[in-house]
Amino acid sequence: MLRRIKSERAGLVESVAAWSAGHRAAAICGWLLVVVLALMSSALFPGEQRGATDPGEAGVGQAMVAAEGDGDSIRENVMIRADDPAARRSVTEDLVATLGRTKGAAADIGSPLGPHGERWVSKDGRADLVTFEVPGPAAVYEGHKAAVLAAVSEIRDRHPAAEIDQAGDSSLSSAVNDGIQGDMKNAEKTSLPLTLIILLIVFGSVVAAGVPLLLAGTAVAGTFGLLQTLGRWVPFNSAASAIVLLIGMAVGIDYSLFYLRRVREERAAGHQVREALRITSRTSGHAVVVSGLTVMICLTGLLFTGVDVFKGLTLGTVLVVGLAVLGSVTVLPALLATLGDRIDRIKLPWLGRRRTAAGSSRAWTAVAAQAVRRPALIGAAAVVLLGALAIPAFGMRLQDAAQTESLPHGVSAAADAAVRMQAEFPGVPTPARVVVSQDTPEVRKAVEGLHAQAAASGGDLGEPITAVAVGKLLEVRVPLAGPGTDAVSVHALKTLRERALPATVGKLGGVEVAVAGRTAMPYDFAQRINARTPAVFAFVAVLAFLLLVLAFRSPALPLVSIALNLLSIGAAYGVLVMIFQDGRLESLLGFNSYGGVVSWLPLFMFVILFGLSMDYHIFILGRIRERRVPGLDTTASRKAIVDGIGASAGVVTSAAVIMVGVFSVFVSLSAIEYKMLGTGMAMAILIDATVVRGVLLPAALALLGDRAWNLPRRTARPGGRVRG
C-alpha cells in the first residue's frame, strides 16, 4: 500500500512536468492566466475586508464597541511643560481656548482649568495635561483630526519656549501604521535587489538568476490577489503582508534552485533537456512537493491558537507556498524546456564559467567525511555548541512591546512624545479602556467610584480617569502603572479587573463590563497563546513525523529530523534572548530593549522553521538515498552519506544564503517585532544549513546505520524512494 501511494505521487509529479515540457506555451500561458485571475478576483467579489478580533476579555470589549457601528472613542493628550508655572498655565489656557474654537473638532476637553483640575497636573507639579475627544463619524473625523493638529501646531508656534508633546489614540496609531507601511515598502525595495544579487552570484548568469525571481514574484503576486478576495471572510492585516512577501520569495526561490541545480547536473552528465527535466521532476520535483506539503501542514498548526490574526497569516503563507509548489512543477519545467541551454546566457565575468558546471562541494564533502568518521565525538561537540546557545532560552520572558516601545527612539515624534508623557503621567498615553454595556446615571455614578479606587490602589491606577459615550455604551479610560506590557502594567491591569471594577460598576445588575486597551490586549493574547502552544507543538511534530515516515519508510529519520529541528530552533531562541531581551547589539541593530521577547514569536518561529527546514532535510536525504544500496557494508554506506551531502551542499548553501538574506531584511525594518523575527529566522536557518545539516545529520546517520532507513521488521514493506 505504501509503495503504491508513493509511486502514484512520484508519477503524478513526473507526468505533470512532462506535459508542461511538451506543451510549453500552454503551461506558461496557463500559469500567467492563473496569476492574472488571482489578481483580478477582488473585483469579482467586492466588499469590505474583515477585521480581526482580539482574544479574551479585550476582544469582548472590542466586539462590544464594534457592534455599535458608531466608531470607537478617539482621545488625544497634550502635555505642556515650562520652567515658569505661570507661563505653563498660560500655555494651557491658550490651548484649551484654541481647541474650543475648532467648531466641534475637540470635545470633552479635560484640563487643570476644569473641575478636579488637580487630576490633570503631574505629581511633581511641573507638567499640565490637556485631554480631548476627536469625534466622528468617519465622514467628518479626518477634518476634525486635521483641525486639532493645526490647533496644537499653532500653540507650539505661539509658545516656542514651552515643551508641548502630543500622544494619544490617533497620533500613536498613525505612528505605528506609518511605521508598518514604511517597513512594507522597505521590505519590497530591499528584498528583490538583494535576492537578485545573491542569485547572480549563485548562478553566474542573468537569465538563470531571473527564472527563480519570476516564479517567486508571480506566486507572491497571485497570493496577494487571492488574499484581497478571501480577506472578506478571513482577517488579514498589513503586518502579515511583509511576512507573506518574504516567505513567498524565500520558498519560491528555494524550489527553483532545487530544480535548476538538478537540471544542470543532468545536462552536465550528458542528458538531453527533456530527459534531464524528467529525471529532475522525479527527484527534485518530488522533494519539492513533499517539502511544500510539510511546510503547509506545519503552518496550519497556527490555527489551533484560535487567534484571528493567525488565521489570515496562516492563509497567506499556505497560499504562497502552495502556489510556489504548483509553479515549480508546472510552469518551471516549461520555462526550462523553452530556454534549454540558453538558461546560461548573459554570463557574468569570473562567475559565469565557474557557476555553470554543477558538482560536489569539496568543503562540505570534507566536513561530512570527518563527521561520519568520528560521529560520536563530532556529533557530541555540535550538540554541546547548540545546547550552549540554547541555554539563555530557558530564561526567556514572553512580553509584547508596548506601543511606545516598538519603535526605536528618534523614529516617531509621537512615540517619543508618549515616552516623555509616560514619565509625567503614567498610563495616560495608552490607558485601559473599560467598556460598559450601558450609559445610565447609575453607571456614571458607579464610574465616579473609580477615582477613590485609584487613590487607594497604591499607584496601580492613575488619573485622569475619563468617561465618554460610544453609542449606547460608556467607555472609561483608566491610566495604569507601567509602560503598558511589563509586570507592573499587568499587576495594575489585574487590580482594575479584579478589585476596582467589581467594587464599583461590577455591583450593578445586568451591566456587562470588559477591559480592553494596550495592556489588556497583549496580556489576553499572550494568555491564549501560552495555553494553546502545547497543542500546536504536538500537532506540528506528530504530522511532520507521519509525513516523513510515509515519505522515507523509516521512523528513525523523522525522529532524528525532529530532534535536529528542535536543536536549531532552541539555539535561535537563545540568540534572541541574548540580543533582544538582554539588550545586546542595540546600537548596531537599531532598537531599544524592553526586557522581553514578543509573546507570539517563539510559537510562530517554531511552526515556520519546522516547515522550512524540511526543504533542506528532504533534499539532502533524497540525495543520500539515491547513492545508498541496501546491504552495503559500513564503509560504502558512509560514503553514500558523504557523497550525498557533498552533492546537495551547493544548492542547500545557496538556498540558505538566499533565505538568510531575505529574512535579514526584517532586521533593517523599524519595529522591534520585525527585527526579532528577522534575526531569529535568519539565525535558525544559518544554523540549520551548516551545523545541523552539514555536521549533525551525517553524524546521526552514521551512528544509526541501516536502522535510519528501514521500518521495523514487523511493519516494513517494500517502498519507493524520495529523491532530491
Coordinates of N, CA and C in Angstrom, one line a residue, residues 38-216:
A38 N -6.1 35.6 -10.3 CA -6.0 35.8 -8.8 C -5.9 37.3 -8.5
L39 N -5.2 38.0 -9.4 CA -5.1 39.5 -9.1 C -6.4 40.2 -9.4
M40 N -7.2 39.7 -10.3 CA -8.5 40.3 -10.7 C -9.7 39.8 -9.8
S41 N -9.4 38.8 -9.0 CA -10.5 38.2 -8.3 C -11.2 39.1 -7.3
S42 N -10.5 40.1 -6.7 CA -11.1 41.0 -5.8 C -12.2 41.8 -6.4
A43 N -12.0 42.1 -7.8 CA -13.1 42.8 -8.4 C -14.4 42.0 -8.6
L44 N -14.2 40.7 -8.6 CA -15.4 39.8 -8.8 C -16.2 39.6 -7.5
F45 N -15.5 39.9 -6.4 CA -16.1 39.7 -5.1 C -15.9 40.9 -4.2
P46 N -16.6 42.0 -4.6 CA -16.4 43.3 -3.8 C -16.9 43.2 -2.4
G47 N -16.4 44.0 -1.5 CA -16.8 44.0 -0.2 C -15.7 44.5 0.7
E48 N -16.0 44.8 2.0 CA -15.1 45.3 2.9 C -14.2 44.2 3.5
Q49 N -13.0 44.5 3.8 CA -12.1 43.5 4.4 C -12.5 43.2 5.9
R50 N -12.5 42.0 6.3 CA -12.9 41.7 7.6 C -11.8 42.0 8.6
G51 N -12.1 42.6 9.7 CA -11.2 43.0 10.7 C -11.0 41.8 11.7
A52 N -9.8 41.8 12.4 CA -9.5 40.8 13.4 C -10.1 41.2 14.7
T53 N -10.5 40.2 15.5 CA -11.0 40.4 16.9 C -9.9 39.8 17.8
D54 N -9.5 40.6 18.8 CA -8.6 40.1 19.8 C -9.2 39.0 20.7
P55 N -8.3 38.1 21.2 CA -8.9 37.1 22.1 C -9.1 37.6 23.5
G56 N -9.9 36.8 24.3 CA -10.1 37.1 25.7 C -11.0 38.3 25.9
E57 N -10.9 38.8 27.1 CA -11.8 39.9 27.6 C -11.6 41.2 26.7
A58 N -10.3 41.4 26.3 CA -10.1 42.6 25.4 C -10.8 42.4 24.1
G59 N -10.9 41.2 23.6 CA -11.7 41.0 22.4 C -13.2 41.2 22.6
V60 N -13.7 40.9 23.8 CA -15.1 41.1 24.1 C -15.4 42.6 24.1
G61 N -14.5 43.4 24.7 CA -14.7 44.8 24.7 C -14.7 45.4 23.3
Q62 N -13.7 44.9 22.5 CA -13.6 45.4 21.2 C -14.8 45.0 20.4
A63 N -15.4 43.8 20.5 CA -16.6 43.4 19.8 C -17.8 44.3 20.3
M64 N -17.9 44.6 21.5 CA -19.0 45.4 22.0 C -19.0 46.8 21.4
V65 N -17.8 47.4 21.2 CA -17.7 48.7 20.6 C -18.1 48.6 19.1
A66 N -17.5 47.5 18.5 CA -17.7 47.4 17.0 C -19.2 47.1 16.7
A67 N -19.9 46.5 17.6 CA -21.4 46.2 17.4 C -22.2 47.5 17.4
E68 N -21.7 48.6 18.0 CA -22.4 49.8 18.0 C -22.5 50.5 16.6
G69 N -21.4 50.2 15.8 CA -21.4 50.7 14.5 C -21.1 52.2 14.4
D70 N -20.8 52.9 15.5 CA -20.6 54.3 15.5 C -19.1 54.7 15.6
G71 N -18.2 53.7 15.5 CA -16.8 54.0 15.6 C -16.4 54.0 17.1
D72 N -15.1 54.1 17.3 CA -14.6 54.0 18.7 C -14.3 55.4 19.2
S73 N -14.0 55.4 20.5 CA -13.6 56.7 21.1 C -12.1 57.0 20.7
I74 N -11.9 58.2 20.2 CA -10.5 58.6 19.9 C -10.2 59.7 20.8
R75 N -9.2 59.5 21.6 CA -8.8 60.5 22.6 C -7.3 60.9 22.4
E76 N -7.1 62.2 22.4 CA -5.7 62.7 22.3 C -5.3 63.4 23.6
N77 N -4.0 63.4 23.8 CA -3.5 64.1 25.0 C -2.3 65.0 24.6
V78 N -2.3 66.2 25.3 CA -1.3 67.1 25.0 C -0.7 67.5 26.4
M79 N 0.7 67.4 26.5 CA 1.3 67.7 27.8 C 2.1 69.0 27.6
I80 N 2.0 69.9 28.5 CA 2.7 71.2 28.5 C 3.7 71.3 29.6
R81 N 5.0 71.5 29.3 CA 6.0 71.7 30.4 C 6.7 73.0 30.1
A82 N 6.9 73.8 31.2 CA 7.7 75.0 31.2 C 8.2 75.3 32.6
D83 N 9.4 75.9 32.6 CA 10.1 76.2 33.9 C 9.2 77.1 34.8
D84 N 8.6 78.1 34.2 CA 7.8 79.1 34.9 C 6.4 78.6 35.0
P85 N 5.9 78.3 36.3 CA 4.5 77.8 36.4 C 3.5 78.7 35.8
A86 N 3.6 80.0 35.9 CA 2.7 81.0 35.3 C 2.7 80.9 33.8
A87 N 3.9 80.7 33.2 CA 3.9 80.6 31.8 C 3.3 79.3 31.3
R88 N 3.5 78.2 32.1 CA 2.9 76.9 31.7 C 1.4 77.0 31.7
R89 N 0.9 77.6 32.8 CA -0.6 77.7 32.9 C -1.1 78.6 31.8
S90 N -0.4 79.6 31.4 CA -0.8 80.5 30.3 C -0.9 79.7 29.0
V91 N 0.1 78.8 28.7 CA 0.0 77.9 27.5 C -1.2 77.0 27.6
T92 N -1.4 76.5 28.8 CA -2.6 75.6 28.9 C -3.9 76.3 28.6
E93 N -4.0 77.5 29.1 CA -5.2 78.3 28.9 C -5.4 78.6 27.4
D94 N -4.3 78.9 26.7 CA -4.3 79.2 25.3 C -4.7 78.0 24.5
L95 N -4.2 76.8 24.9 CA -4.5 75.6 24.2 C -6.0 75.2 24.3
V96 N -6.5 75.3 25.6 CA -7.9 75.0 25.8 C -8.8 75.9 25.0
A97 N -8.5 77.2 25.0 CA -9.3 78.2 24.3 C -9.2 77.9 22.8
T98 N -8.0 77.6 22.3 CA -7.9 77.3 20.8 C -8.7 76.1 20.4
L99 N -8.6 75.0 21.2 CA -9.3 73.8 20.9 C -10.8 74.1 21.0
G100 N -11.3 75.0 21.9 CA -12.7 75.3 21.9 C -13.2 76.1 20.7
R101 N -12.3 76.7 20.0 CA -12.7 77.4 18.8 C -12.6 76.5 17.5
T102 N -12.4 75.2 17.6 CA -12.3 74.4 16.5 C -13.6 73.9 15.9
K103 N -14.7 74.5 16.4 CA -16.1 74.2 15.9 C -16.4 72.7 16.0
G104 N -16.2 72.1 17.2 CA -16.6 70.8 17.5 C -15.6 69.7 17.1
A105 N -14.4 70.1 16.7 CA -13.3 69.1 16.3 C -12.8 68.5 17.6
A106 N -12.8 69.2 18.7 CA -12.4 68.7 20.0 C -13.5 68.8 21.0
A107 N -13.8 67.6 21.6 CA -15.0 67.5 22.5 C -14.5 66.9 23.9
D108 N -15.3 67.1 24.9 CA -15.0 66.6 26.2 C -13.5 67.0 26.7
I109 N -13.2 68.2 26.6 CA -11.9 68.7 26.9 C -11.7 68.7 28.4
G110 N -10.6 68.0 28.9 CA -10.3 68.0 30.3 C -8.9 68.7 30.5
S111 N -8.8 69.4 31.6 CA -7.6 70.2 31.8 C -7.5 70.6 33.2
P112 N -6.4 71.2 33.7 CA -6.3 71.7 35.0 C -7.2 72.9 35.3
L113 N -7.8 73.4 34.2 CA -8.7 74.6 34.4 C -10.1 74.2 34.8
G114 N -10.5 72.9 34.7 CA -11.8 72.5 34.9 C -12.0 71.9 36.3
P115 N -13.2 71.3 36.6 CA -13.4 70.6 37.9 C -12.4 69.5 38.1
H116 N -12.0 69.4 39.4 CA -11.0 68.4 39.8 C -9.7 68.6 38.9
G117 N -9.3 69.8 38.7 CA -8.2 70.1 37.8 C -6.9 69.5 38.2
E118 N -6.8 69.1 39.5 CA -5.5 68.6 40.0 C -5.2 67.2 39.3
R119 N -6.3 66.5 38.8 CA -6.1 65.2 38.2 C -5.3 65.4 36.8
W120 N -5.3 66.6 36.3 CA -4.6 66.9 35.0 C -3.2 67.6 35.3
V121 N -2.7 67.5 36.5 CA -1.4 68.1 36.8 C -0.5 66.9 37.3
S122 N 0.8 66.9 36.9 CA 1.7 65.8 37.3 C 1.9 65.9 38.8
K123 N 2.4 64.8 39.3 CA 2.6 64.7 40.8 C 3.6 65.7 41.3
D124 N 4.6 66.0 40.4 CA 5.7 66.9 40.9 C 5.3 68.4 40.5
G125 N 4.1 68.6 39.9 CA 3.6 69.9 39.6 C 4.3 70.6 38.5
R126 N 5.1 69.9 37.7 CA 5.9 70.5 36.6 C 5.3 70.4 35.2
A127 N 4.2 69.7 35.1 CA 3.6 69.5 33.8 C 2.0 69.5 33.9
D128 N 1.4 70.2 32.9 CA 0.0 70.2 32.7 C -0.4 69.2 31.6
L129 N -1.6 68.7 31.7 CA -2.2 67.8 30.7 C -3.5 68.3 30.2
V130 N -3.7 68.2 28.9 CA -5.0 68.6 28.3 C -5.4 67.3 27.5
T131 N -6.6 66.8 27.8 CA -7.2 65.7 27.1 C -8.4 66.1 26.4
F132 N -8.7 65.4 25.2 CA -9.9 65.8 24.5 C -10.3 64.6 23.5
E133 N -11.5 64.5 23.2 CA -12.0 63.6 22.2 C -12.0 64.2 20.8
V134 N -11.6 63.4 19.8 CA -11.8 63.8 18.4 C -13.0 63.0 17.8
P135 N -14.1 63.7 17.8 CA -15.4 63.0 17.5 C -15.5 62.6 16.0
G136 N -16.3 61.6 15.8 CA -16.7 61.1 14.5 C -18.0 61.6 14.1
P137 N -18.7 61.0 13.1 CA -18.4 59.8 12.4 C -17.3 59.9 11.4
A138 N -17.1 58.8 10.7 CA -15.9 58.8 9.7 C -16.0 59.9 8.7
A139 N -17.2 60.3 8.3 CA -17.3 61.3 7.3 C -16.7 62.7 7.7
V140 N -16.6 62.9 9.0 CA -16.1 64.2 9.5 C -14.8 64.1 10.3
Y141 N -14.5 62.8 10.6 CA -13.4 62.6 11.5 C -12.1 63.2 11.0
E142 N -11.7 62.9 9.8 CA -10.5 63.4 9.2 C -10.4 64.9 9.3
G143 N -11.5 65.6 9.0 CA -11.5 67.0 9.2 C -11.3 67.5 10.6
H144 N -11.9 66.8 11.5 CA -11.7 67.1 13.0 C -10.2 66.9 13.4
K145 N -9.7 65.8 12.9 CA -8.3 65.4 13.2 C -7.4 66.5 12.7
A146 N -7.6 67.0 11.5 CA -6.7 68.0 10.9 C -6.8 69.3 11.7
A147 N -8.0 69.6 12.2 CA -8.3 70.8 12.9 C -7.5 70.8 14.2
V148 N -7.6 69.7 15.0 CA -6.9 69.7 16.3 C -5.4 69.7 16.1
L149 N -4.9 69.0 15.1 CA -3.5 69.0 14.8 C -3.0 70.4 14.5
A150 N -3.8 71.1 13.7 CA -3.5 72.5 13.4 C -3.5 73.4 14.7
A151 N -4.5 73.1 15.6 CA -4.5 73.9 16.8 C -3.3 73.7 17.7
V152 N -2.9 72.5 17.8 CA -1.7 72.2 18.6 C -0.5 72.8 18.0
S153 N -0.4 72.7 16.7 CA 0.8 73.3 16.0 C 0.8 74.8 16.2
E154 N -0.4 75.4 16.1 CA -0.5 76.9 16.3 C 0.0 77.3 17.7
I155 N -0.3 76.4 18.7 CA 0.2 76.7 20.1 C 1.7 76.6 20.2
R156 N 2.2 75.6 19.5 CA 3.7 75.5 19.5 C 4.4 76.7 18.9
D157 N 3.8 77.2 17.9 CA 4.4 78.4 17.2 C 4.3 79.6 18.1
R158 N 3.2 79.7 18.9 CA 3.0 80.9 19.7 C 3.8 80.8 21.0
H159 N 4.2 79.6 21.4 CA 4.9 79.5 22.7 C 6.1 78.6 22.5
P160 N 7.1 79.1 21.8 CA 8.3 78.3 21.4 C 9.1 77.9 22.7
A161 N 9.0 78.6 23.8 CA 9.8 78.3 25.0 C 9.2 77.1 25.7
A162 N 7.9 76.8 25.5 CA 7.3 75.6 26.2 C 7.5 74.3 25.5
E163 N 7.6 73.2 26.2 CA 7.7 71.9 25.6 C 6.3 71.3 25.5
I164 N 5.8 71.1 24.3 CA 4.5 70.6 24.1 C 4.5 69.3 23.3
D165 N 4.0 68.3 24.0 CA 4.0 66.9 23.4 C 2.6 66.4 23.2
Q166 N 2.3 65.8 22.1 CA 1.0 65.2 21.8 C 1.2 63.7 21.6
A167 N 0.4 62.9 22.3 CA 0.4 61.5 22.1 C -1.0 61.0 22.5
G168 N -1.6 60.1 21.7 CA -2.9 59.6 22.0 C -3.3 58.5 21.0
D169 N -4.6 58.2 21.0 CA -5.0 57.1 20.1 C -4.7 57.4 18.7
S170 N -5.0 58.5 18.2 CA -4.8 58.8 16.7 C -3.3 59.0 16.4
S171 N -2.6 59.8 17.2 CA -1.2 60.1 16.9 C -0.4 58.8 17.0
L172 N -0.6 58.0 18.0 CA 0.2 56.8 18.2 C -0.1 55.7 17.1
S173 N -1.4 55.6 16.8 CA -1.8 54.6 15.8 C -1.3 55.0 14.4
S174 N -1.3 56.3 14.2 CA -0.7 56.8 12.9 C 0.8 56.5 12.8
A175 N 1.5 56.7 14.0 CA 2.9 56.4 14.0 C 3.2 54.9 13.7
V176 N 2.4 54.1 14.4 CA 2.6 52.6 14.2 C 2.2 52.2 12.7
N177 N 1.1 52.7 12.2 CA 0.7 52.4 10.9 C 1.7 52.9 9.8
D178 N 2.2 54.1 10.1 CA 3.2 54.7 9.1 C 4.4 53.8 9.2
G179 N 4.8 53.4 10.4 CA 6.0 52.5 10.5 C 5.8 51.2 9.8
I180 N 4.6 50.6 9.9 CA 4.3 49.3 9.2 C 4.4 49.5 7.7
Q181 N 3.7 50.6 7.2 CA 3.7 50.8 5.8 C 5.1 51.1 5.2
G182 N 5.8 51.9 6.0 CA 7.2 52.2 5.6 C 8.0 50.9 5.6
D183 N 7.8 50.1 6.6 CA 8.6 48.8 6.7 C 8.2 47.9 5.5
M184 N 6.9 47.9 5.1 CA 6.5 47.1 4.0 C 7.2 47.6 2.7
K185 N 7.2 48.9 2.5 CA 7.8 49.4 1.3 C 9.3 49.1 1.3
N186 N 10.0 49.3 2.4 CA 11.4 49.0 2.5 C 11.7 47.5 2.3
A187 N 10.8 46.7 2.8 CA 11.0 45.2 2.6 C 10.9 44.9 1.1
E188 N 9.9 45.5 0.4 CA 9.8 45.3 -1.0 C 11.0 45.8 -1.8
K189 N 11.5 47.0 -1.4 CA 12.6 47.6 -2.2 C 13.9 46.9 -1.9
T190 N 14.0 46.4 -0.7 CA 15.3 45.8 -0.3 C 15.4 44.3 -0.7
S191 N 14.3 43.5 -0.5 CA 14.4 42.1 -0.7 C 14.6 41.7 -2.2
L192 N 14.0 42.4 -3.1 CA 14.2 42.0 -4.5 C 15.6 42.2 -5.0
P193 N 16.2 43.5 -4.9 CA 17.6 43.6 -5.3 C 18.6 42.7 -4.6
L194 N 18.4 42.6 -3.3 CA 19.3 41.7 -2.5 C 19.2 40.3 -3.0
T195 N 18.0 39.8 -3.3 CA 17.8 38.4 -3.8 C 18.5 38.3 -5.2
L196 N 18.3 39.3 -6.0 CA 18.8 39.2 -7.4 C 20.4 39.2 -7.3
I197 N 21.0 39.9 -6.5 CA 22.4 39.9 -6.3 C 22.9 38.5 -5.9
I198 N 22.2 38.0 -4.9 CA 22.6 36.6 -4.5 C 22.5 35.6 -5.6
L199 N 21.4 35.7 -6.3 CA 21.1 34.7 -7.4 C 22.2 34.9 -8.5
L200 N 22.6 36.1 -8.8 CA 23.6 36.3 -9.8 C 24.9 35.7 -9.4
I201 N 25.2 35.8 -8.1 CA 26.4 35.2 -7.6 C 26.3 33.6 -7.6
V202 N 25.1 33.1 -7.3 CA 24.9 31.7 -7.3 C 25.0 31.1 -8.7
F203 N 24.3 31.7 -9.6 CA 24.3 31.1 -11.0 C 25.3 31.7 -12.0
G204 N 25.7 32.9 -11.7 CA 26.7 33.5 -12.7 C 26.1 33.8 -14.0
S205 N 24.7 33.8 -14.1 CA 24.0 34.1 -15.3 C 22.8 34.9 -15.1
V206 N 22.6 36.0 -15.9 CA 21.4 36.8 -15.7 C 20.1 36.1 -15.9
V207 N 20.1 35.2 -17.0 CA 18.9 34.5 -17.4 C 18.6 33.5 -16.3
A208 N 19.6 32.7 -15.8 CA 19.3 31.7 -14.8 C 18.9 32.4 -13.5
A209 N 19.4 33.6 -13.2 CA 19.0 34.3 -11.9 C 17.6 34.8 -12.1
G210 N 17.1 35.1 -13.3 CA 15.8 35.7 -13.4 C 14.7 34.7 -13.3
V211 N 15.0 33.4 -13.6 CA 13.9 32.4 -13.5 C 13.4 32.2 -12.1
P212 N 14.2 32.0 -11.1 CA 13.6 31.9 -9.7 C 12.9 33.2 -9.3
L213 N 13.4 34.3 -9.7 CA 12.6 35.6 -9.3 C 11.3 35.6 -10.0
L214 N 11.2 35.1 -11.3 CA 9.9 35.1 -12.0 C 8.9 34.2 -11.3
L215 N 9.4 33.0 -10.9 CA 8.4 32.1 -10.2 C 8.0 32.7 -8.9
A216 N 9.0 33.1 -8.1 CA 8.6 33.6 -6.7 C 7.8 34.9 -6.9

